[in-house]
Short mmCIF file of C-alpha atoms in Angstrom, two decimals:
data_model
loop_
_atom_site.label_atom_id
_atom_site.label_comp_id
_atom_site.label_asym_id
_atom_site.label_seq_id
_atom_site.Cartn_x
_atom_site.Cartn_y
_atom_site.Cartn_z
CA LYS L 1 0.28 -0.04 0.25
CA GLY L 2 1.28 3.40 -0.43
CA ASN L 3 2.24 5.81 -2.93
CA LEU L 4 5.10 8.37 -3.79
CA ILE L 5 3.23 11.12 -3.45
CA ASP L 6 5.30 13.14 -0.09
CA THR L 7 8.56 12.29 -2.31
CA TYR L 8 7.67 14.03 -5.26
CA LYS L 9 6.90 17.37 -3.54
CA ASP L 10 10.88 17.47 -2.85
CA ILE L 11 12.09 16.39 -6.63
CA PRO L 12 11.66 18.72 -9.76
CA LEU L 13 10.86 16.28 -12.22
CA GLU L 14 8.79 19.11 -14.10
CA ASN L 15 12.37 19.86 -15.24
CA TYR L 16 13.47 16.51 -16.37
CA SER L 17 11.91 16.93 -19.74
CA ARG L 18 14.21 19.75 -20.16
CA VAL L 19 17.68 17.95 -20.26
CA GLY L 20 16.60 14.38 -21.36
CA CYS L 21 14.12 11.58 -22.22
CA LEU L 22 12.90 8.66 -20.54
CA ASN L 23 13.01 6.40 -23.72
CA PRO L 24 12.07 6.95 -27.20
CA PHE L 25 8.35 6.93 -26.12
CA SER L 26 8.61 10.02 -24.16
CA ARG L 27 10.34 11.63 -27.06
CA MET L 28 7.32 10.12 -28.91
CA ALA L 29 5.09 11.81 -26.83
CA GLY L 30 6.51 15.18 -27.55
CA ARG L 31 10.12 16.89 -27.02
CA ASN L 32 8.92 19.20 -24.35
CA ARG L 33 5.80 17.08 -22.69
CA ILE L 34 6.73 16.88 -18.61
CA PHE L 35 7.25 12.98 -18.23
CA ALA L 36 7.15 10.64 -15.14
CA THR L 37 6.57 6.99 -14.53
CA PHE L 38 4.26 4.94 -12.37
CA GLN L 39 3.96 1.31 -10.80
CA LEU L 40 0.67 -0.88 -10.50
CA ASN L 41 2.49 -3.94 -10.01
CA ARG L 42 6.01 -5.71 -8.69
CA GLY L 43 7.53 -9.01 -9.43
CA CYS L 44 6.68 -11.21 -12.60
CA ARG L 45 4.44 -14.40 -13.36
CA ALA L 46 7.31 -15.37 -15.33
CA ASN L 47 10.30 -16.72 -14.58
CA CYS L 48 12.70 -16.40 -18.06
CA ARG L 49 16.00 -18.03 -17.88
CA PHE L 50 17.26 -14.54 -19.27
CA CYS L 51 15.65 -12.32 -16.26
CA ASP L 52 16.71 -11.94 -12.65
CA VAL L 53 13.35 -9.82 -11.53
CA THR L 54 12.19 -13.43 -9.54
CA LYS L 55 15.41 -13.09 -7.97
CA PHE L 56 15.76 -9.59 -6.43
CA MET L 57 11.96 -9.46 -6.50
CA GLY L 58 11.00 -12.74 -5.50
CA ARG L 59 7.95 -14.93 -7.05
CA GLY L 60 4.87 -13.76 -8.14
CA VAL L 61 3.15 -10.16 -8.62
CA ARG L 62 2.41 -8.08 -5.81
CA THR L 63 -0.21 -5.12 -6.73
CA PHE L 64 -0.79 -1.68 -5.34
CA PRO L 65 -3.81 -0.72 -4.87
CA VAL L 66 -5.21 0.91 -7.73
CA GLU L 67 -6.59 4.04 -5.50
CA ASP L 68 -3.29 4.52 -4.48
CA VAL L 69 -1.85 4.88 -7.92
CA ILE L 70 -4.57 6.99 -9.03
CA ALA L 71 -3.85 9.47 -6.29
CA GLU L 72 -0.29 9.72 -7.09
CA ILE L 73 -1.01 9.98 -10.92
CA ASN L 74 -3.44 12.73 -10.33
CA PHE L 75 -1.02 14.59 -8.10
CA LEU L 76 1.52 14.46 -10.59
CA VAL L 77 -0.83 15.43 -13.33
CA GLU L 78 -2.57 18.37 -11.37
CA GLN L 79 0.36 19.60 -9.46
CA LYS L 80 3.77 18.63 -11.42
CA SER L 81 2.04 19.30 -14.99
CA VAL L 82 3.08 15.53 -16.14
CA ARG L 83 1.43 15.13 -19.45
CA HIS L 84 3.13 11.52 -19.91
CA PHE L 85 3.70 8.14 -18.06
CA ASP L 86 6.22 5.57 -18.66
CA VAL L 87 5.07 1.89 -16.47
CA LEU L 88 8.13 0.98 -14.56
CA ASP L 89 5.85 -2.78 -14.32
CA ASP L 90 7.84 -5.96 -15.31
CA ASP L 91 4.44 -7.39 -15.69
CA PHE L 92 2.08 -4.71 -15.96
CA LEU L 93 -0.65 -6.93 -17.16
CA GLY L 94 -0.04 -9.63 -14.33
CA ASN L 95 -3.92 -9.05 -12.51
CA PRO L 96 -5.91 -8.29 -16.20
CA ILE L 97 -9.17 -7.13 -13.68
CA VAL L 98 -6.53 -5.03 -11.93
CA VAL L 99 -5.15 -3.06 -14.84
CA LYS L 100 -8.43 -2.73 -16.83
CA ASN L 101 -9.41 -0.49 -13.52
CA LEU L 102 -6.57 1.27 -13.46
CA LEU L 103 -6.86 2.01 -17.55
CA GLN L 104 -10.41 2.86 -16.81
CA LYS L 105 -9.74 5.35 -14.24
CA MET L 106 -7.21 6.91 -16.47
CA ILE L 107 -9.57 8.12 -19.61
CA PRO L 108 -11.31 11.34 -17.61
CA LEU L 109 -7.51 12.35 -17.15
CA LYS L 110 -6.68 11.59 -20.82
CA GLU L 111 -9.96 13.47 -21.81
CA LYS L 112 -9.27 16.43 -19.65
CA TYR L 113 -5.65 16.79 -19.70
CA GLY L 114 -4.49 15.08 -22.78
CA ILE L 115 -2.36 13.01 -21.16
CA THR L 116 -0.18 9.56 -22.53
CA TRP L 117 1.51 6.78 -21.48
CA SER L 118 3.83 3.35 -22.61
CA ALA L 119 5.18 0.81 -21.68
CA SER L 120 9.15 0.03 -21.91
CA ASN L 121 9.28 -3.21 -20.12
CA GLY L 122 7.84 -5.65 -22.75
CA LEU L 123 4.17 -7.05 -21.64
CA ILE L 124 3.66 -10.59 -22.02
CA LEU L 125 2.21 -11.28 -25.04
CA ALA L 126 -0.44 -14.28 -23.65
CA SER L 127 -2.08 -11.88 -21.67
CA CYS L 128 -2.97 -9.08 -24.37
CA SER L 129 -6.35 -8.99 -25.42
CA GLU L 130 -8.37 -6.72 -27.66
CA GLU L 131 -10.50 -5.36 -24.44
CA ILE L 132 -7.16 -4.17 -23.16
CA PHE L 133 -5.78 -2.78 -26.24
CA GLN L 134 -9.24 -0.32 -26.61
CA LEU L 135 -8.83 0.57 -22.70
CA ALA L 136 -5.29 1.46 -23.04
CA ILE L 137 -5.87 3.40 -26.39
CA ASP L 138 -8.59 5.27 -24.37
CA SER L 139 -6.74 6.26 -21.82
CA GLY L 140 -3.72 7.71 -23.50
CA CYS L 141 -1.59 4.73 -25.09
CA ILE L 142 1.13 5.51 -27.82
CA GLY L 143 2.85 2.48 -27.57
CA PHE L 144 4.38 -0.52 -25.63
CA ARG L 145 7.02 -3.82 -25.99
CA ILE L 146 6.26 -6.87 -26.45
CA GLY L 147 8.84 -10.03 -25.20
CA ILE L 148 9.19 -12.37 -27.64
CA GLU L 149 12.53 -12.87 -27.64
CA SER L 150 13.31 -15.81 -30.06
CA GLY L 151 11.43 -17.46 -32.93
CA ASN L 152 12.62 -20.86 -32.88
CA ALA L 153 10.35 -23.10 -30.75
CA GLU L 154 13.60 -24.61 -29.41
CA MET L 155 14.89 -21.93 -27.50
CA LEU L 156 11.39 -20.30 -26.37
CA ARG L 157 11.47 -23.79 -24.23
CA ARG L 158 14.74 -23.26 -23.14
CA ILE L 159 14.57 -19.69 -21.76
CA ARG L 160 11.29 -20.92 -20.16
CA LYS L 161 9.39 -17.98 -21.78
CA PRO L 162 5.73 -18.08 -21.32
CA ALA L 163 4.78 -18.08 -24.91
CA SER L 164 4.52 -20.58 -27.89
CA LEU L 165 4.91 -19.78 -31.50
CA PRO L 166 1.10 -20.29 -31.97
CA VAL L 167 0.08 -18.03 -29.01
CA ILE L 168 2.46 -15.43 -30.42
CA ARG L 169 1.17 -15.56 -33.91
CA GLU L 170 -2.66 -15.43 -32.79
CA LYS L 171 -2.11 -13.11 -30.60
CA SER L 172 -0.12 -10.62 -33.06
CA THR L 173 -2.99 -10.27 -34.97
CA LEU L 174 -4.37 -7.89 -32.45
CA PHE L 175 -1.72 -5.73 -33.62
CA GLN L 176 -3.48 -5.03 -37.18
CA LYS L 177 -6.59 -4.06 -35.52
CA PHE L 178 -4.93 -1.09 -33.61
CA PRO L 179 -2.47 0.44 -35.90
CA GLY L 180 -2.50 3.59 -33.63
CA LEU L 181 -0.67 1.64 -31.18
CA PHE L 182 3.53 1.67 -31.68
CA VAL L 183 4.22 -2.04 -30.73
CA GLY L 184 8.11 -2.79 -30.19
CA ALA L 185 9.37 -6.10 -29.63
CA ASN L 186 12.40 -7.63 -28.08
CA PHE L 187 14.62 -10.06 -29.29
CA ILE L 188 17.96 -11.72 -27.92
CA VAL L 189 19.77 -13.26 -30.64
CA GLY L 190 22.80 -15.55 -29.44
CA LEU L 191 21.27 -17.06 -26.83
CA PHE L 192 23.34 -19.01 -24.32
CA GLY L 193 26.55 -19.02 -26.92
CA GLU L 194 24.97 -21.08 -28.85
CA GLU L 195 22.37 -20.32 -30.58
CA THR L 196 22.61 -21.24 -34.17
CA PHE L 197 22.61 -18.82 -37.40
CA GLY L 198 19.76 -21.06 -38.65
CA GLN L 199 18.08 -20.40 -35.21
CA MET L 200 18.53 -16.84 -35.11
CA LEU L 201 16.96 -16.37 -38.83
CA ASP L 202 13.86 -17.73 -37.25
CA THR L 203 13.88 -14.90 -35.06
CA PHE L 204 14.04 -12.60 -37.95
CA LYS L 205 11.41 -14.57 -39.96
CA LEU L 206 9.00 -14.77 -36.88
CA ALA L 207 9.51 -10.38 -36.80
CA ASP L 208 8.99 -10.10 -40.46
CA GLU L 209 5.95 -12.43 -40.36
CA ILE L 210 3.87 -10.58 -37.31
CA LYS L 211 5.16 -6.97 -38.73
#
């Protein structure tokens, strides 16, 4: 429970956009737009072999009360003039019911202040849905990344990725329905120092296939 409102009172984050950016998404939102971050979840449902989140965060997902997160976002928008947010979660879609509730509560802020948001950490593709994508757009999302990592079935199994090639292909059709979202994908090549060139090409071909 809790949020960072009291801390933000002493941090001049409204000046940060004058000297840099959070990531490419904050530049897409606008060079002069004041940015900040928020966090809904800590931890991740997955335990991918290449990632240390479960080692330093523990297993599973812990979720802040939506009311606490919205209070923090409201403070940043109304008192710090923040107009773009980036989500810090390693597993933003870890609790679909909660994330839908959060996005619904962000819609009035988008309508009143024109806020935007993005998610730079890769979303778990299997949890993406048409309903969540529509809520994302309605609440100001301009883009996010998804974690695909590999287009080779053997490598996906070896890295313990919570996705299979059929799921990736099925879910990727959602992106074509929402051209207003800029979707980037995370890929890893040279896995374990022994991935073959052919396996790397599988990843390239999959990226091309799902556009």
